[in-house]
Each structure stands twice: as structure tokens, then as C-alpha cells.
Coordinates of C-alpha atoms in Angstrom, one line a residue:
M1 CA 60.0 65.2 56.8
P2 CA 62.1 63.3 54.2
R3 CA 63.5 65.5 51.5
V4 CA 64.4 64.2 48.0
T5 CA 66.6 66.2 45.7
I6 CA 65.6 65.6 42.1
I7 CA 68.3 66.2 39.5
E8 CA 66.5 67.1 36.3
T9 CA 68.5 66.0 33.3
G10 CA 66.0 66.4 30.6
L11 CA 63.0 68.6 29.6
V12 CA 59.5 67.5 28.6
S13 CA 58.3 69.4 25.5
P14 CA 56.0 72.4 26.3
K15 CA 53.0 70.6 24.8
N16 CA 53.6 67.4 26.8
R17 CA 54.6 69.3 29.9
E18 CA 51.2 71.0 29.9
L19 CA 49.4 67.6 29.5
H20 CA 51.6 65.4 31.6
G21 CA 53.9 67.5 33.7
S22 CA 57.7 67.8 33.9
Y23 CA 59.9 64.9 34.9
P24 CA 60.3 66.2 38.4
Q25 CA 56.5 66.6 38.7
M26 CA 56.0 63.0 37.5
F27 CA 58.3 61.8 40.2
E28 CA 56.8 64.0 42.9
Q29 CA 53.4 62.5 42.1
M30 CA 54.7 58.9 42.1
I31 CA 56.6 59.4 45.4
G32 CA 53.8 61.4 47.0
A33 CA 51.3 58.6 46.3
A34 CA 53.5 56.3 48.3
D35 CA 54.5 58.8 51.1
A36 CA 52.7 62.1 51.3
T37 CA 55.3 63.4 53.9
V38 CA 58.2 63.6 51.4
T39 CA 59.3 67.1 50.2
F40 CA 61.3 67.9 47.2
D41 CA 64.0 70.2 45.8
T42 CA 64.7 70.2 42.0
V43 CA 68.1 71.1 40.4
G44 CA 67.8 71.8 36.6
I45 CA 71.4 71.1 35.5
T46 CA 70.6 71.3 31.8
A47 CA 69.5 74.9 32.5
G48 CA 72.8 75.7 34.2
E49 CA 71.8 75.3 37.8
P50 CA 74.8 74.1 39.9
L51 CA 74.8 70.7 41.6
P52 CA 74.4 70.9 45.4
D53 CA 76.9 69.8 48.0
V54 CA 76.3 66.1 48.5
E55 CA 77.0 66.5 52.2
G56 CA 73.8 68.3 52.8
L57 CA 71.5 65.9 50.9
E58 CA 69.1 63.3 52.4
A59 CA 68.3 61.5 49.1
I60 CA 68.9 61.9 45.4
L61 CA 66.8 61.0 42.3
I62 CA 68.2 61.4 38.8
T63 CA 65.6 61.7 36.0
G64 CA 65.5 60.5 32.4
S65 CA 66.6 62.6 29.5
P66 CA 66.5 62.5 25.7
V67 CA 70.3 62.7 25.5
G68 CA 72.9 60.0 25.9
V69 CA 75.3 59.6 28.7
Y70 CA 78.1 59.6 26.2
D71 CA 77.1 62.9 24.6
P72 CA 79.5 65.8 24.9
F73 CA 77.5 68.0 27.2
D74 CA 79.5 70.0 29.8
W75 CA 77.2 69.0 32.7
I76 CA 77.7 65.2 32.3
A77 CA 81.2 64.9 33.8
P78 CA 80.3 67.0 36.9
L79 CA 77.2 64.9 37.3
E80 CA 79.3 61.7 37.2
D81 CA 81.6 63.2 39.9
F82 CA 78.5 64.0 42.0
V83 CA 77.3 60.4 41.6
R84 CA 80.6 58.9 42.7
T85 CA 80.7 61.1 45.8
A86 CA 77.1 60.3 46.7
H87 CA 77.7 56.6 46.2
D88 CA 80.9 56.7 48.3
R89 CA 79.0 58.5 51.1
Q90 CA 76.0 56.1 50.9
V91 CA 73.5 58.9 50.3
P92 CA 70.3 57.1 49.1
M93 CA 70.3 57.6 45.3
V94 CA 68.1 56.4 42.6
G95 CA 68.5 56.8 38.8
V96 CA 65.8 56.2 36.2
C97 CA 66.5 55.6 32.5
F98 CA 69.2 58.2 31.7
G99 CA 69.8 58.3 35.4
H100 CA 70.2 54.5 35.4
Q101 CA 72.7 54.6 32.6
L102 CA 74.6 57.7 34.1
I103 CA 75.1 56.0 37.4
A104 CA 76.4 52.8 35.7
Q105 CA 78.8 54.8 33.5
A106 CA 80.0 56.9 36.4
L107 CA 80.8 53.8 38.5
G108 CA 82.6 52.0 35.8
G109 CA 80.0 50.3 33.6
T110 CA 79.5 50.5 29.8
V111 CA 76.5 52.2 28.1
R112 CA 75.7 52.3 24.4
K113 CA 72.9 52.1 21.9
S114 CA 71.6 48.6 21.8
D115 CA 71.6 46.7 18.5
K116 CA 68.1 45.6 19.5
G117 CA 66.8 49.1 18.7
W118 CA 64.0 51.0 20.5
G119 CA 62.3 49.7 23.6
L120 CA 58.9 51.3 23.7
G121 CA 55.5 50.6 25.3
R122 CA 54.8 48.1 28.1
H123 CA 57.7 45.8 28.9
V124 CA 57.6 43.0 31.4
Y125 CA 60.6 42.4 33.6
D126 CA 61.7 39.4 35.7
V127 CA 62.3 40.3 39.3
V128 CA 65.3 38.5 40.9
P129 CA 64.1 36.6 44.0
A130 CA 64.9 37.9 47.5
N131 CA 66.4 41.2 46.2
G132 CA 65.2 43.0 49.3
L133 CA 63.4 45.8 47.5
I134 CA 60.9 44.7 44.9
D135 CA 58.4 41.9 45.6
G136 CA 56.8 39.5 43.2
T137 CA 58.4 37.6 40.2
R138 CA 57.5 39.9 37.3
I139 CA 56.6 43.6 36.9
A140 CA 55.1 45.5 33.9
L141 CA 56.4 49.0 33.3
A142 CA 56.7 51.6 30.5
A143 CA 59.9 51.8 28.5
S144 CA 61.3 54.4 26.2
H145 CA 65.0 53.9 25.3
Q146 CA 67.6 52.9 22.8
D147 CA 70.6 53.0 25.1
Q148 CA 71.3 50.2 27.6
V149 CA 73.7 49.3 30.3
I150 CA 75.9 46.7 28.6
T151 CA 78.4 45.8 31.2
L152 CA 77.9 46.2 34.9
P153 CA 80.1 48.3 37.3
A154 CA 82.1 46.3 39.8
G155 CA 79.8 45.5 42.8
A156 CA 76.5 46.0 41.0
R157 CA 74.0 43.2 40.7
T158 CA 71.0 42.9 38.4
I159 CA 67.6 42.8 40.1
L160 CA 65.3 43.4 37.1
S161 CA 65.9 41.9 33.7
S162 CA 64.2 41.0 30.4
D163 CA 65.3 39.5 27.1
F164 CA 65.3 43.0 25.6
T165 CA 67.0 44.7 28.6
P166 CA 69.2 42.2 30.5
H167 CA 70.3 44.8 33.1
A168 CA 67.0 46.7 33.6
G169 CA 67.5 47.2 37.4
L170 CA 70.7 47.4 39.4
L171 CA 71.5 47.5 43.1
Y172 CA 75.0 48.6 44.0
A173 CA 77.4 47.5 46.6
G174 CA 76.7 49.0 50.0
G175 CA 73.0 49.2 49.3
G176 CA 72.8 52.9 48.9
T177 CA 72.4 53.2 45.2
L178 CA 69.6 51.8 43.0
S179 CA 68.9 52.3 39.3
V180 CA 66.2 51.2 36.9
Q181 CA 65.8 51.4 33.1
P182 CA 62.0 51.5 32.9
H183 CA 59.8 54.4 33.9
P184 CA 57.5 53.9 36.9
E185 CA 56.8 57.7 36.8
F186 CA 55.2 57.6 33.3
S187 CA 51.4 57.7 33.0
V188 CA 49.9 55.7 30.1
G189 CA 49.3 59.0 28.4
Y190 CA 52.9 60.1 28.5
A191 CA 54.1 56.6 27.5
L192 CA 51.9 56.8 24.4
A193 CA 53.4 60.3 23.7
C194 CA 56.9 58.8 23.9
C195 CA 55.8 56.2 21.2
E196 CA 54.6 59.1 19.0
M197 CA 57.9 61.0 19.5
A198 CA 60.0 58.1 18.6
H199 CA 58.0 57.6 15.5
A200 CA 58.0 61.3 14.5
K201 CA 61.8 61.4 14.7
G202 CA 61.9 58.6 12.2
H203 CA 63.8 56.3 14.5
A204 CA 61.2 53.7 15.4
P205 CA 59.5 51.7 12.6
D206 CA 55.7 51.8 12.2
S207 CA 55.2 48.2 13.3
L208 CA 57.2 48.6 16.5
V209 CA 55.3 51.8 17.4
A210 CA 51.9 50.2 16.7
A211 CA 52.8 47.2 18.9
A212 CA 54.1 49.4 21.7
K213 CA 51.0 51.6 21.7
A214 CA 48.8 48.5 21.7
S215 CA 50.7 47.0 24.6
L216 CA 49.8 50.0 26.8
A217 CA 46.2 48.9 26.9
E218 CA 47.4 46.4 29.5
P219 CA 48.0 47.7 33.0
L220 CA 51.3 49.1 34.3
E221 CA 52.5 48.3 37.8
N222 CA 53.9 51.8 38.5
A223 CA 52.8 51.8 42.2
R224 CA 54.8 48.6 43.0
L225 CA 58.1 50.0 41.8
G226 CA 57.2 53.6 42.9
S227 CA 56.6 52.4 46.4
A228 CA 59.9 50.4 46.4
I229 CA 61.8 53.5 45.2
T230 CA 60.1 55.7 47.8
R231 CA 61.1 53.3 50.6
F232 CA 64.6 53.1 49.3
L233 CA 65.0 56.9 49.2
T234 CA 63.4 57.6 52.6
R235 CA 65.0 54.8 54.7
S236 CA 67.3 55.8 57.6
R237 CA 70.9 56.2 56.6

């Protein structure tokens, strides 16, 4: 059975965890819907759990987080080293949101807060043709972020983009590493909760939050990207 090691880099609040699950549970549900044979290990690095030896891993998934990749937490630099080792050894690895940004930074890209502000609600992304992973020409997914990948690492190519997030999906040289800014693991309920949290913190203006919440009345295409991520993580090395 394929085994995915989930690196948990952020915690869902107790209230929302009860309603929507933890980030690892969201990913387990997403991947399990595409392939029920996959099993999981979770490493909570923000809780002080040590990173595993890359050599023993079949596949890696790095979650989202409320913190920035440039924040001075003592677990970020070791995670960047871990990413570089996994990438060099071509262990299938996927990063989502914070994970997307962390992988880009670890491999030489630049990440910072965007001058475009918050990306919330349902966003539609252009899919680069013949990318080998995601079919179709456009895909609608939930977003919740201020930070963005601004410059790409050497050898990375953009496979998802939008006017708001030009580098929303990256495939790295060698084909063993994939990262995406939007959240295919988010339910509509949790995407709405993220809008509320951004508003409650005073960071996102009322008009943006209202539009983001209204956008989530339209369908999300989580299964398409979730299936692509699952195939990427479980393919033979």
C-alpha cells in the first residue's frame, strides 16, 4: 500500500478542527477519495516532532500554515533542508499553500506578501496545456493567502496561474516535486471559515470578504486536483 508522510506545518483552531478536521485529516480525506489504499503518517513539526529520515519515505505532503515561510521559527530552516534532500533524491513531494511557498523558497525562489492583498474564496486558475498532471484548461479552487511565490527557483515551471496568482502551481525539474497555492483539501465550509478568520483579524476588507464568501456558492473542483496530487504521490519512483 502506498504511504504518504504528511508534514503538518500549521494547526486548525479547536473550534474549526471539530467542525472540519485538522489539515492532515483534510488531506487524508482528499487522497482517500482518489485512492482508498493509501496510508498515512503525520509529523507535527510545530509541536516539536522531529522530521523523519528522507531515505525511508515513499511520498511527502507539506500542509498549509498561518505563518509565513520568512518568519523566524526554528523549524523552518530544518524543513527547508528536508525539502532539498527529498527533491535531490526525487522522493515524490507535494506542497500546498505554505508548503508551496516553502518548497519554492528552499529551492531558491522568492516569497513575500503580495501587494495585491488577500486571496480568498473561489479562484479560477488557467491550466498550462500538456503539463502531464492536470487536465482541462481552467480549474476552480479555494484560496486563502496573502503571501505568494514571486520569483521561481531554477528549473521550476508554472503549470497553474491566474491574474491574482501568476505562479499558483509549480512543477520542478526532475518531475519529483509539485506545489500549488490553492487548497484542494478545503471543504466549502472551511473555506468560508477562512474568510471569516481573515475578516476577524482585521486584515481583509469587508467588501473582499463578502465577495469571497459569495464566490463559494459556485462549485469547487477539488476532486480534479486532488486526484492529480494523489497520482503524483503514489506513482512508482
